[in-house]
Amino acid sequence: MRELTEVRALLARLDQVDADTLEAQDLDFKEWPADDRHAVRLAVDMAVCMANGGGGTVVLGVRDRVVGRAKAIVGVPDSAEPHQLKRDIYERTAPKLTPEVLELPVPEGTGRLLVMQVHGGLPPYTTTAGAGTVRRSKDCVPLTGDLRDRLMVERGESDVTAVAVPEPVEALLSAAAVERLRDLARQEQAPADLLRKTDLDLLGALDVLRDGRLTKAGLLIAGSATALARHLPNYGWTHERMKSATTYVDRADGRDGPGKGELALPLALQALEARINADNPITTVEHGLHHFEFRAYPTVALREALLNALCHLDLRLASPVLVKQYPRKLEISNPGGLVGGITPANILHHPPLARNPLLVHALSRLRLVNRSNLGVGRMFEAMLIEGKEPPLIIDEESAVRVVFKRQETSAPFREFIADEGKAGRVLDVDHMLVLRYLLGHAEIDTALAAELCQRREAEMRDILDEMAQDYGYLERGGVGRGTWWRLKPALHRRLEGRGNAERDQRIDADVAKTRVLNMLKQRHRRGERGLTNAEVRAVTGYTRQQVNRLIHELEAESVRLTGHGRGATYEYAGGEEPTQKKRTR
């Protein structure tokens, strides 16, 4: 949910963008209907939608497709009373919803808005008439049967892995799977007393036994291939070595046969890692007297992605965990989309939710997965720390796909991170995302950095200030919403391991100024209009703010802005008259 201070900051942006652009999974703007009955119905519907989507903020009294604060903020009438609206929502929802409804004074419109803060609870929620929607990205979509089913999964009420298997435990187990499970847990420094337990005591300590029966969570982590095939027929894995998008040259399947023994999760992980690493080259990086080895796909990132796929798959879908290894990329996908309002745009910091809670609980006891949603962050960190692009996460609704680009380790970047750690500055994912972005771009502003790091702008501003003032990595320019940051030249040179970055940056800026000035002069001589901001952006590859600064520098060369709005142009106002206006002698 959004605090009132953040809502005020967002309202200030309505002179640049419409409210629809500002909306998100947890934020919506709605105009207050003229009919009070329709207004109450709208508030009830939005409360249901947000509650089913994990909670959020609805700002009532704002048109969402109008640019200009004065036009967009129409307000709510005096008859719209917060306490009564809260009561109306309570009476018209099932289960009962009790959102906070706060009044926000504004100078525009009627002078007041209502901000409805809806807490996520135990969905599915509906109106008392039985209607319901759920928040998906920026839309409220009908709460259909499959979405109701997904909400039940998110609440843990349909945890397939918690179901007990009606056979003797000993007949279901694979000794190889249990020993591999112990090995993996030992690598992650799981409690030694836990690993010393007998097989049955270990499974009991992991809570995967129910009344003396093995649950399907226990079957997944310690079951034999034949038992898994009988009781979890949809579970499996496939690895394909791809030649092209439609052709593979080699394939292995976790169901190659009941004697294969590579279907239980610990053995599946081992088999998949071995196949991927067969074409996962190692780069040696020298740092002082030491030689360090780094794989194209880092071991930590690879394991986190595979464990995520294996423990968050939807076991009701007849589809395997699928790994496609291309010459230049690696794709890991599992059946079942993201749950609980998690999206690729908020997954880094969203509270954790598990599709298979009991399975995740057991693996977390062994420290193989983290219940605090650190797994995705560890994937990002493992790639970024080597100067590589982070993985791309794609939600296809029926599946989640994680894509890694095959990249070489950047020795200068890796050495910098190591040296900073020795100096007591441990960089997290936010810092590294910003540094890596600025290696390929001249600058970054707060809004773009917030989107990149999946943070709110207030949080991101503090992080950027820290990188500039405390760490000394960045230079800051501009004021207010025009504030921007860029890498200090010395750090830019160090991270890229190349020549004088300050000189290169200066030369690039000089080339851009010269090119734009010459074009404006030539157009002036021909009697043609100048260039718009958009046209200068197309010529230089600059952002709008960069163009504004460039033109400001060209004012000394007689470049002026004429006109208003999108039709405004930059004109050369000095020198000789246009050719077509010269008089002939």
Coordinates of C-alpha atoms in Angstrom, one line a residue:
M1 CA 0.0 0.0 0.0
R2 CA 1.1 3.6 -0.6
E3 CA 1.5 6.1 2.2
L4 CA -0.2 9.5 1.9
T5 CA 3.2 11.2 1.4
E6 CA 3.8 9.0 -1.6
V7 CA 0.3 9.6 -3.0
R8 CA 1.0 13.4 -2.8
A9 CA 4.2 12.9 -4.7
L10 CA 2.4 10.9 -7.4
L11 CA -0.3 13.6 -7.7
A12 CA 2.5 16.1 -8.4
R13 CA 3.5 14.1 -11.5
L14 CA 0.1 14.5 -13.1
D15 CA 1.3 17.6 -15.0
Q16 CA 3.7 15.3 -16.9
V17 CA 1.8 12.0 -17.2
D18 CA -1.7 10.7 -16.8
A19 CA -2.8 8.8 -13.7
D20 CA -3.1 5.5 -15.7
T21 CA 0.7 5.6 -16.3
L22 CA 1.3 5.8 -12.5
E23 CA -1.0 2.8 -11.7
A24 CA 0.5 -0.5 -10.6
Q25 CA -0.5 -3.8 -9.0
D26 CA -1.1 -2.1 -5.6
L27 CA -2.3 1.3 -6.9
D28 CA -5.3 2.6 -8.8
F29 CA -6.9 6.0 -9.5
K30 CA -10.7 6.3 -10.0
E31 CA -13.0 9.2 -10.8
W32 CA -15.9 9.5 -8.4
P33 CA -19.2 8.9 -10.2
A34 CA -21.9 11.6 -10.2
D35 CA -24.4 9.1 -8.7
D36 CA -23.6 8.3 -5.1
R37 CA -25.0 4.7 -5.5
H38 CA -22.7 4.1 -8.4
A39 CA -19.8 5.6 -6.4
V40 CA -20.4 3.2 -3.5
R41 CA -20.6 0.2 -5.9
L42 CA -17.3 1.3 -7.5
A43 CA -15.6 1.5 -4.0
V44 CA -16.9 -1.9 -3.1
D45 CA -15.8 -3.5 -6.4
M46 CA -12.3 -1.9 -6.0
A47 CA -12.0 -3.1 -2.4
V48 CA -12.8 -6.7 -3.5
C49 CA -10.4 -6.4 -6.4
M50 CA -7.5 -5.1 -4.3
A51 CA -8.0 -7.5 -1.4
N52 CA -8.0 -10.5 -3.8
G53 CA -4.8 -9.1 -5.4
G54 CA -2.9 -8.9 -2.1
G55 CA -3.9 -5.4 -1.0
G56 CA -3.3 -1.9 -2.3
T57 CA -4.4 1.7 -2.5
V58 CA -7.3 3.3 -4.4
V59 CA -7.3 7.0 -4.9
L60 CA -10.9 8.2 -5.4
G61 CA -11.5 11.5 -7.2
V62 CA -8.9 11.4 -10.0
R63 CA -9.5 10.9 -13.7
D64 CA -6.9 8.3 -14.9
R65 CA -6.5 9.3 -18.6
V66 CA -6.0 13.0 -18.5
V67 CA -2.7 14.9 -18.4
G68 CA -2.6 18.0 -16.3
R69 CA -3.2 18.0 -12.5
A70 CA -5.9 20.6 -12.7
K71 CA -7.9 18.6 -15.2
A72 CA -7.2 15.2 -13.7
I73 CA -8.1 16.0 -10.0
V74 CA -11.8 16.5 -9.8
G75 CA -12.2 15.4 -6.2
V76 CA -15.1 13.8 -4.3
P77 CA -18.2 15.6 -3.0
D78 CA -18.8 16.5 0.6
S79 CA -21.5 13.8 0.7
A80 CA -18.7 11.2 0.4
E81 CA -18.0 10.5 4.1
P82 CA -15.0 8.2 4.9
H83 CA -16.7 6.4 7.9
Q84 CA -19.9 5.8 5.9
L85 CA -18.0 4.5 2.9
K86 CA -16.1 2.1 5.1
R87 CA -19.4 0.9 6.6
D88 CA -20.9 0.4 3.1
I89 CA -17.9 -1.7 2.0
Y90 CA -18.2 -3.8 5.1
E91 CA -21.9 -4.5 4.6
R92 CA -21.5 -5.4 0.9
T93 CA -18.5 -7.8 1.0
A94 CA -18.0 -11.4 1.9
P95 CA -15.9 -12.2 3.8
K96 CA -16.2 -8.7 5.4
L97 CA -13.6 -6.1 4.3
T98 CA -12.7 -3.2 6.5
P99 CA -10.4 -0.9 4.5
E100 CA -9.0 2.4 5.9
V101 CA -10.6 5.4 4.1
L102 CA -8.5 8.6 4.6
E103 CA -9.3 12.1 3.4
L104 CA -6.6 13.9 1.4
P105 CA -7.0 17.7 1.0
V106 CA -6.1 19.1 -2.5
P107 CA -6.3 22.6 -4.0
E108 CA -8.1 21.3 -7.2
G109 CA -11.6 20.2 -7.9
T110 CA -13.8 19.8 -4.8
G111 CA -10.8 20.2 -2.6
R112 CA -10.7 16.7 -1.3
L113 CA -9.8 13.1 -2.3
L114 CA -10.5 9.8 -0.6
V115 CA -7.6 7.3 -0.3
M116 CA -8.8 3.8 0.3
Q117 CA -6.2 1.5 1.9
V118 CA -7.2 -2.2 1.3
H119 CA -5.4 -4.9 3.3
G120 CA -4.7 -8.2 1.7
G121 CA -6.3 -11.0 3.8
L122 CA -7.6 -14.4 3.1
P123 CA -9.1 -14.4 -0.5
P124 CA -11.2 -15.0 -2.4
Y125 CA -13.5 -12.1 -1.5
T126 CA -16.7 -11.2 -3.4
T127 CA -19.5 -8.8 -3.1
T128 CA -22.6 -10.0 -1.2
A129 CA -24.1 -10.5 -4.7
G130 CA -21.4 -13.1 -5.4
A131 CA -19.4 -11.0 -7.9
G132 CA -15.7 -10.6 -7.6
T133 CA -12.5 -9.5 -9.4
V134 CA -8.8 -9.8 -8.7
R135 CA -6.0 -7.4 -9.3
R136 CA -3.6 -8.4 -12.1
S137 CA -1.0 -5.8 -12.9
K138 CA -3.0 -2.6 -13.5
D139 CA -6.4 -4.3 -14.2
C140 CA -9.2 -5.9 -12.2
V141 CA -10.1 -9.1 -14.0
P142 CA -13.1 -11.4 -13.3
L143 CA -12.5 -13.9 -10.5
T144 CA -13.0 -17.0 -12.7
G145 CA -12.8 -20.5 -11.5
D146 CA -9.1 -20.9 -12.3
L147 CA -8.3 -17.7 -10.6
R148 CA -10.3 -18.8 -7.5
D149 CA -8.3 -22.0 -7.6
R150 CA -5.0 -20.1 -7.8
L151 CA -6.1 -18.0 -4.7
M152 CA -6.7 -21.2 -2.8
V153 CA -3.2 -22.3 -3.7
E154 CA -1.8 -19.1 -2.4
R155 CA -3.6 -19.6 0.9
G156 CA -2.1 -23.1 1.2
E157 CA -5.6 -24.7 1.2
S158 CA -4.8 -26.8 -1.8
D159 CA -1.2 -27.8 -1.1
V160 CA -0.7 -31.0 -3.1
T161 CA 2.5 -31.7 -1.3
A162 CA 0.7 -32.0 2.1
V163 CA -1.3 -35.0 1.0
A164 CA -0.3 -38.3 2.6
V165 CA 0.6 -41.3 0.4
P166 CA -1.4 -44.5 1.5
E167 CA 1.6 -46.9 1.4
P168 CA 4.3 -48.0 3.9
V169 CA 7.0 -45.3 4.1
E170 CA 9.9 -47.8 3.6
A171 CA 8.4 -49.0 0.3
L172 CA 8.4 -45.4 -1.0
L173 CA 12.0 -44.3 -0.2
S174 CA 15.1 -44.1 -2.3
A175 CA 18.3 -44.4 -0.2
A176 CA 20.2 -42.6 -3.0
A177 CA 17.8 -39.6 -2.8
V178 CA 18.1 -39.4 1.0
E179 CA 21.9 -39.5 0.9
R180 CA 22.0 -36.9 -1.8
L181 CA 19.6 -34.7 0.2
R182 CA 22.0 -34.9 3.2
D183 CA 25.0 -34.0 1.0
L184 CA 23.2 -30.9 -0.4
A185 CA 22.1 -29.9 3.1
R186 CA 25.7 -30.4 4.4
Q187 CA 27.0 -28.0 1.7
E188 CA 24.6 -25.4 2.9
Q189 CA 25.7 -25.9 6.6
A190 CA 22.4 -27.4 7.8
P191 CA 22.3 -28.3 11.5
A192 CA 24.6 -31.4 12.0
D193 CA 22.3 -33.0 14.5
L194 CA 19.5 -33.0 11.9
L195 CA 21.7 -34.7 9.3
R196 CA 22.8 -37.4 11.8
K197 CA 19.2 -38.7 12.2
T198 CA 18.0 -41.9 10.7
D199 CA 16.1 -41.6 7.4
L200 CA 12.7 -41.8 9.2
D201 CA 13.7 -39.5 12.0
L202 CA 15.0 -37.0 9.5
L203 CA 11.8 -37.0 7.5
G204 CA 9.9 -36.6 10.7
A205 CA 12.0 -33.6 11.7
L206 CA 11.3 -32.1 8.3
D207 CA 7.5 -32.4 9.0
V208 CA 6.9 -34.5 5.9
L209 CA 5.3 -37.4 7.8
R210 CA 1.6 -37.3 8.7
D211 CA 0.3 -40.0 11.1
G212 CA 3.1 -42.3 10.1
R213 CA 2.5 -41.8 6.4
L214 CA 4.8 -40.0 3.9
T215 CA 3.4 -36.9 2.4
K216 CA 3.9 -36.0 -1.3
A217 CA 6.5 -33.4 -0.1
G218 CA 8.5 -36.2 1.5
L219 CA 8.0 -38.3 -1.7
L220 CA 9.4 -35.5 -3.8
I221 CA 12.6 -35.1 -1.7
A222 CA 13.2 -38.8 -0.8
G223 CA 11.0 -41.0 -3.0
S224 CA 12.0 -43.6 -5.5
A225 CA 11.4 -43.1 -9.2
T226 CA 8.7 -45.8 -9.3
A227 CA 6.8 -44.3 -6.3
L228 CA 7.0 -40.8 -7.8
A229 CA 5.6 -42.1 -11.1
R230 CA 2.7 -43.8 -9.3
H231 CA 1.7 -41.0 -7.0
L232 CA 2.9 -37.8 -8.8
P233 CA 2.4 -38.7 -12.5
N234 CA 2.7 -35.0 -13.6
Y235 CA 6.1 -34.5 -12.0
G236 CA 9.2 -34.7 -14.1
W237 CA 12.1 -32.8 -15.7
T238 CA 13.5 -32.5 -19.2
H239 CA 16.8 -31.0 -20.4
E240 CA 17.3 -30.2 -24.1
R241 CA 20.5 -29.0 -25.7
M242 CA 19.1 -26.7 -28.4
K243 CA 20.6 -26.1 -31.8
S244 CA 17.9 -23.6 -32.7
A245 CA 14.6 -22.4 -31.5
T246 CA 12.9 -25.6 -33.0
T247 CA 15.7 -28.2 -33.0
Y248 CA 17.6 -29.9 -30.2
V249 CA 20.7 -32.1 -30.6
D250 CA 20.5 -33.9 -27.3
R251 CA 17.7 -34.6 -24.7
A252 CA 17.4 -36.2 -21.3
D253 CA 14.2 -36.9 -19.4
G254 CA 13.8 -37.6 -15.7
R255 CA 11.4 -40.3 -16.6
D256 CA 13.8 -42.3 -18.8
G257 CA 12.9 -45.3 -16.8
P258 CA 11.9 -46.5 -13.2
G259 CA 15.5 -47.6 -12.6
K260 CA 17.0 -44.3 -13.6
G261 CA 16.8 -43.0 -10.1
E262 CA 17.0 -39.3 -11.1
L263 CA 13.5 -38.2 -10.4
A264 CA 13.5 -37.2 -6.7
L265 CA 14.3 -33.6 -6.3
P266 CA 17.9 -33.9 -4.9
L267 CA 18.8 -36.3 -7.7
A268 CA 17.1 -34.3 -10.3
L269 CA 19.0 -31.2 -9.2
Q270 CA 22.3 -33.2 -9.5
A271 CA 21.5 -34.5 -12.9
L272 CA 20.4 -31.1 -14.3
E273 CA 23.5 -29.4 -12.9
A274 CA 25.7 -32.0 -14.5
R275 CA 24.1 -31.7 -17.9
I276 CA 24.2 -27.9 -17.9
N277 CA 27.8 -27.7 -16.7
A278 CA 28.9 -30.0 -19.6
D279 CA 28.5 -26.8 -21.7
N280 CA 29.1 -24.1 -19.0
P281 CA 32.7 -23.0 -19.7
I282 CA 35.0 -21.7 -16.9
T283 CA 36.9 -18.4 -17.2
T284 CA 40.0 -17.9 -15.0
V285 CA 40.5 -14.4 -13.6
E286 CA 43.8 -13.3 -12.0
H287 CA 43.6 -11.1 -8.9
G288 CA 47.0 -10.5 -7.3
L289 CA 48.6 -13.8 -6.6
H290 CA 45.3 -15.7 -6.9
H291 CA 43.6 -17.3 -9.8
F292 CA 39.8 -17.5 -9.6
E293 CA 37.5 -19.6 -11.8
F294 CA 34.1 -18.4 -12.9
R295 CA 31.5 -20.3 -15.0
A296 CA 29.4 -18.6 -17.7
Y297 CA 26.3 -19.5 -15.6
P298 CA 27.4 -19.0 -12.0
T299 CA 26.8 -22.0 -9.7
V300 CA 24.8 -20.1 -7.1
A301 CA 22.5 -18.6 -9.7
L302 CA 22.0 -21.9 -11.5
R303 CA 21.2 -23.8 -8.3
E304 CA 18.7 -21.1 -7.1
A305 CA 16.9 -21.1 -10.4
L306 CA 16.7 -24.9 -10.5
L307 CA 15.5 -25.2 -6.9
N308 CA 12.9 -22.5 -7.5
A309 CA 11.6 -24.4 -10.5
L310 CA 11.6 -27.8 -8.8
C311 CA 9.8 -26.6 -5.6
H312 CA 7.4 -24.0 -7.0
L313 CA 6.0 -26.1 -9.9
D314 CA 2.3 -26.7 -10.2
L315 CA 1.9 -30.5 -9.7
R316 CA -1.6 -30.5 -11.1
L317 CA -0.3 -29.6 -14.6
A318 CA 1.0 -32.4 -16.9
S319 CA 4.2 -30.5 -17.7
P320 CA 7.8 -31.1 -16.6
V321 CA 10.4 -28.7 -15.3
L322 CA 12.0 -27.8 -18.6
V323 CA 15.6 -26.7 -19.2
K324 CA 16.5 -25.5 -22.7
Q325 CA 20.2 -24.8 -23.2
Y326 CA 21.0 -22.7 -26.3
P327 CA 24.4 -21.8 -27.5
R328 CA 24.0 -18.2 -26.1
K329 CA 21.4 -18.6 -23.4
L330 CA 19.8 -20.9 -20.8
E331 CA 16.1 -21.1 -20.1
I332 CA 14.6 -22.8 -17.0
S333 CA 10.9 -23.0 -16.7
N334 CA 8.4 -24.7 -14.4
P335 CA 4.6 -25.3 -14.9
G336 CA 2.4 -22.8 -13.0
G337 CA 2.5 -19.0 -13.1
L338 CA 3.5 -16.6 -10.3
V339 CA 1.1 -16.4 -7.4
G340 CA -0.1 -13.9 -4.8
G341 CA 0.4 -10.7 -6.8
I342 CA 4.0 -11.5 -7.5
T343 CA 5.1 -10.2 -10.9
P344 CA 8.5 -10.0 -12.7
A345 CA 8.4 -6.2 -11.8
N346 CA 8.1 -6.7 -8.0
I347 CA 9.6 -10.2 -7.5
L348 CA 12.9 -8.9 -5.9
H349 CA 11.2 -7.5 -2.8
H350 CA 7.7 -9.0 -2.7
P351 CA 6.9 -10.9 0.5
P352 CA 7.5 -14.7 -0.1
L353 CA 4.6 -17.0 -1.1
A354 CA 4.9 -20.7 -1.9
R355 CA 2.8 -22.8 -4.2
N356 CA 3.8 -25.9 -2.3
P357 CA 4.2 -24.7 1.4
L358 CA 5.1 -28.0 3.0
L359 CA 7.7 -28.8 0.4
V360 CA 9.3 -25.4 0.8
H361 CA 9.1 -25.7 4.6
A362 CA 11.1 -29.0 4.5
L363 CA 13.7 -27.7 2.1
S364 CA 14.1 -24.5 4.2
R365 CA 14.8 -26.6 7.3
L366 CA 17.7 -28.1 5.3
R367 CA 18.7 -24.6 4.2
L368 CA 18.3 -25.5 0.5
V369 CA 15.8 -22.8 -0.1
N370 CA 15.1 -19.5 1.8
R371 CA 11.6 -18.7 3.0
S372 CA 12.4 -15.0 3.2
N373 CA 12.4 -14.5 -0.6
L374 CA 16.1 -14.3 -0.9
G375 CA 16.5 -16.8 -3.7
V376 CA 15.7 -14.4 -6.6
G377 CA 18.0 -11.8 -5.0
R378 CA 20.8 -14.4 -4.8
M379 CA 20.3 -15.2 -8.5
F380 CA 20.6 -11.5 -9.4
E381 CA 23.6 -11.0 -7.1
A382 CA 25.5 -14.0 -8.4
M383 CA 25.2 -12.6 -12.0
L384 CA 25.8 -9.0 -11.1
I385 CA 28.9 -9.6 -8.9
E386 CA 30.6 -10.9 -12.0
G387 CA 29.6 -7.9 -14.1
K388 CA 26.9 -9.8 -16.0
E389 CA 23.3 -9.0 -16.8
P390 CA 20.8 -10.4 -14.2
P391 CA 18.4 -13.1 -15.3
L392 CA 15.2 -12.2 -17.1
I393 CA 12.0 -13.5 -15.4
I394 CA 9.0 -14.1 -17.5
D395 CA 5.5 -15.0 -16.2
E396 CA 3.6 -16.8 -18.9
E397 CA 0.6 -17.4 -16.6
S398 CA 0.8 -21.2 -17.1
A399 CA 4.5 -21.2 -16.5
V400 CA 7.4 -19.2 -15.2
R401 CA 10.6 -18.9 -17.3
V402 CA 14.0 -17.7 -16.1
V403 CA 16.4 -16.7 -18.9
F404 CA 20.2 -16.4 -18.4
K405 CA 22.4 -14.9 -21.1
R406 CA 25.7 -16.6 -21.6
Q407 CA 28.3 -14.0 -20.7
E408 CA 32.0 -13.7 -19.9
T409 CA 33.0 -12.5 -16.4
S410 CA 34.1 -8.9 -16.2
A411 CA 37.4 -9.1 -14.4
P412 CA 37.5 -5.3 -13.6
F413 CA 34.0 -5.4 -12.2
R414 CA 34.7 -8.5 -10.1
E415 CA 37.9 -7.1 -8.7
F416 CA 36.2 -3.9 -7.8
I417 CA 33.4 -5.8 -5.8
A418 CA 36.1 -7.9 -4.1
D419 CA 38.2 -4.8 -3.1
E420 CA 35.1 -2.9 -1.9
G421 CA 34.2 -5.9 0.3
K422 CA 37.7 -5.9 1.8
A423 CA 37.3 -2.2 2.6
G424 CA 34.1 -3.0 4.5
R425 CA 31.6 -1.9 1.8
V426 CA 29.4 -4.8 0.9
L427 CA 27.4 -3.9 -2.2
D428 CA 23.9 -5.3 -2.5
V429 CA 21.8 -6.0 -5.6
D430 CA 20.5 -2.3 -5.8
H431 CA 24.0 -0.9 -5.9
M432 CA 25.2 -3.4 -8.6
L433 CA 22.1 -2.9 -10.7
V434 CA 22.8 0.9 -10.8
L435 CA 26.5 0.5 -11.5
R436 CA 26.0 -2.0 -14.3
Y437 CA 23.3 0.2 -15.9
L438 CA 25.6 3.3 -15.8
L439 CA 28.3 1.4 -17.5
G440 CA 26.2 1.3 -20.6
H441 CA 24.3 4.6 -20.2
A442 CA 25.4 8.2 -19.6
E443 CA 23.1 8.7 -16.6
I444 CA 20.1 7.6 -14.6
D445 CA 17.2 9.4 -12.9
T446 CA 15.3 8.4 -9.8
A447 CA 12.2 7.0 -11.6
L448 CA 14.3 4.8 -13.9
A449 CA 16.5 3.6 -11.0
A450 CA 13.4 2.8 -9.0
E451 CA 11.9 0.7 -11.9
L452 CA 15.3 -1.0 -12.4
C453 CA 15.7 -2.0 -8.7
Q454 CA 11.9 -2.6 -8.1
R455 CA 11.9 0.1 -5.3
R456 CA 9.7 3.0 -4.5
E457 CA 11.2 6.3 -5.6
A458 CA 11.7 7.6 -2.0
E459 CA 13.7 4.4 -1.2
M460 CA 15.7 4.7 -4.4
R461 CA 16.5 8.3 -3.8
D462 CA 18.1 7.4 -0.5
I463 CA 20.1 4.6 -2.2
L464 CA 21.4 6.9 -5.0
D465 CA 22.3 9.6 -2.4
E466 CA 24.2 6.9 -0.4
M467 CA 26.1 5.9 -3.6
A468 CA 27.0 9.5 -4.3
Q469 CA 27.7 10.9 -0.8
D470 CA 28.9 7.9 1.3
Y471 CA 30.5 5.6 -1.3
G472 CA 31.6 8.3 -3.7
Y473 CA 30.6 6.3 -6.8
L474 CA 28.3 8.8 -8.4
E475 CA 28.0 12.4 -9.5
R476 CA 24.7 14.2 -9.0
G477 CA 23.3 16.9 -11.2
G478 CA 20.0 18.7 -11.8
V479 CA 17.4 19.7 -9.2
G480 CA 14.0 18.4 -8.1
R481 CA 12.4 15.9 -10.5
G482 CA 15.2 16.7 -13.0
T483 CA 17.9 15.2 -10.7
W484 CA 20.2 12.7 -12.4
W485 CA 23.2 10.6 -11.4
R486 CA 26.2 9.3 -13.4
L487 CA 29.4 7.4 -12.6
K488 CA 32.4 9.3 -11.6
P489 CA 34.9 9.2 -14.5
A490 CA 37.7 7.4 -12.5
L491 CA 35.2 4.6 -11.4
H492 CA 33.9 4.4 -15.0
R493 CA 37.4 3.8 -16.3
R494 CA 38.1 1.2 -13.6
L495 CA 34.9 -0.8 -14.1
E496 CA 35.3 -0.9 -17.9
G497 CA 39.0 -1.5 -17.7
R498 CA 39.6 0.8 -20.6
G499 CA 40.9 4.3 -21.4
N500 CA 39.9 7.7 -20.2
A501 CA 36.1 7.5 -19.7
E502 CA 35.9 11.2 -18.8
R503 CA 37.6 12.1 -22.1
D504 CA 35.4 9.7 -24.1
Q505 CA 32.2 11.1 -22.4
R506 CA 33.3 14.7 -23.1
I507 CA 34.1 13.9 -26.8
D508 CA 30.7 12.2 -27.2
A509 CA 29.0 15.3 -25.8
D510 CA 31.0 17.7 -28.0
V511 CA 30.2 15.6 -31.1
A512 CA 26.5 15.7 -30.2
K513 CA 26.5 19.5 -29.7
T514 CA 28.4 20.1 -32.9
R515 CA 26.1 17.9 -34.9
V516 CA 22.9 19.5 -33.6
L517 CA 24.3 23.0 -34.0
N518 CA 25.3 22.3 -37.6
M519 CA 21.9 20.8 -38.5
L520 CA 20.1 23.8 -37.0
K521 CA 22.3 26.2 -38.9
Q522 CA 21.8 24.4 -42.2
R523 CA 18.0 24.3 -41.7
H524 CA 18.1 28.0 -40.9
R525 CA 20.0 28.7 -44.1
R526 CA 17.4 26.8 -46.1
G527 CA 14.5 28.6 -44.4
E528 CA 13.2 25.4 -42.8
R529 CA 11.9 25.1 -39.3
G530 CA 14.2 23.8 -36.6
L531 CA 14.1 20.6 -34.7
T532 CA 11.7 19.4 -31.9
N533 CA 12.9 17.8 -28.7
A534 CA 11.9 14.4 -30.1
E535 CA 13.8 15.0 -33.3
V536 CA 17.0 15.9 -31.4
R537 CA 16.5 12.8 -29.3
A538 CA 16.4 10.7 -32.5
V539 CA 19.6 12.4 -33.8
T540 CA 21.6 12.1 -30.6
G541 CA 20.1 9.1 -28.8
Y542 CA 19.7 11.4 -25.7
T543 CA 16.9 11.5 -23.2
R544 CA 14.5 14.4 -23.0
Q545 CA 16.4 15.9 -20.0
Q546 CA 19.8 15.4 -21.7
V547 CA 18.5 17.3 -24.8
N548 CA 17.3 20.1 -22.5
R549 CA 20.8 20.4 -21.0
L550 CA 22.4 20.2 -24.5
I551 CA 20.2 23.1 -25.8
H552 CA 20.9 25.1 -22.7
E553 CA 24.7 24.8 -23.5
L554 CA 23.9 25.8 -27.1
E555 CA 22.2 29.0 -26.0
A556 CA 25.6 30.7 -26.2
E557 CA 25.6 29.7 -29.9
S558 CA 22.3 31.5 -30.5
V559 CA 20.0 28.5 -30.3
R560 CA 16.6 29.4 -29.0
L561 CA 13.3 27.6 -28.2
T562 CA 10.2 28.8 -30.1
G563 CA 6.6 27.8 -29.6
H564 CA 5.0 25.8 -26.9
G565 CA 4.1 22.1 -26.2
R566 CA 5.0 19.3 -28.5
G567 CA 5.2 21.6 -31.5
A568 CA 7.9 23.7 -29.9
T569 CA 11.2 23.8 -31.9
Y570 CA 14.8 24.7 -31.4
E571 CA 15.9 27.3 -33.9
Y572 CA 19.3 28.9 -34.8
A573 CA 18.8 32.6 -34.3
G574 CA 22.2 34.0 -35.3
G575 CA 24.4 34.5 -38.4
E576 CA 23.2 35.2 -41.9
E577 CA 19.6 35.3 -43.1
P578 CA 18.1 32.3 -44.7
T579 CA 19.3 31.7 -48.3
Q580 CA 15.8 32.0 -49.8
K581 CA 15.3 35.5 -48.2
K582 CA 18.6 37.0 -49.5
R583 CA 18.3 39.8 -52.1
T584 CA 20.1 39.5 -55.3
R585 CA 22.2 42.4 -56.6

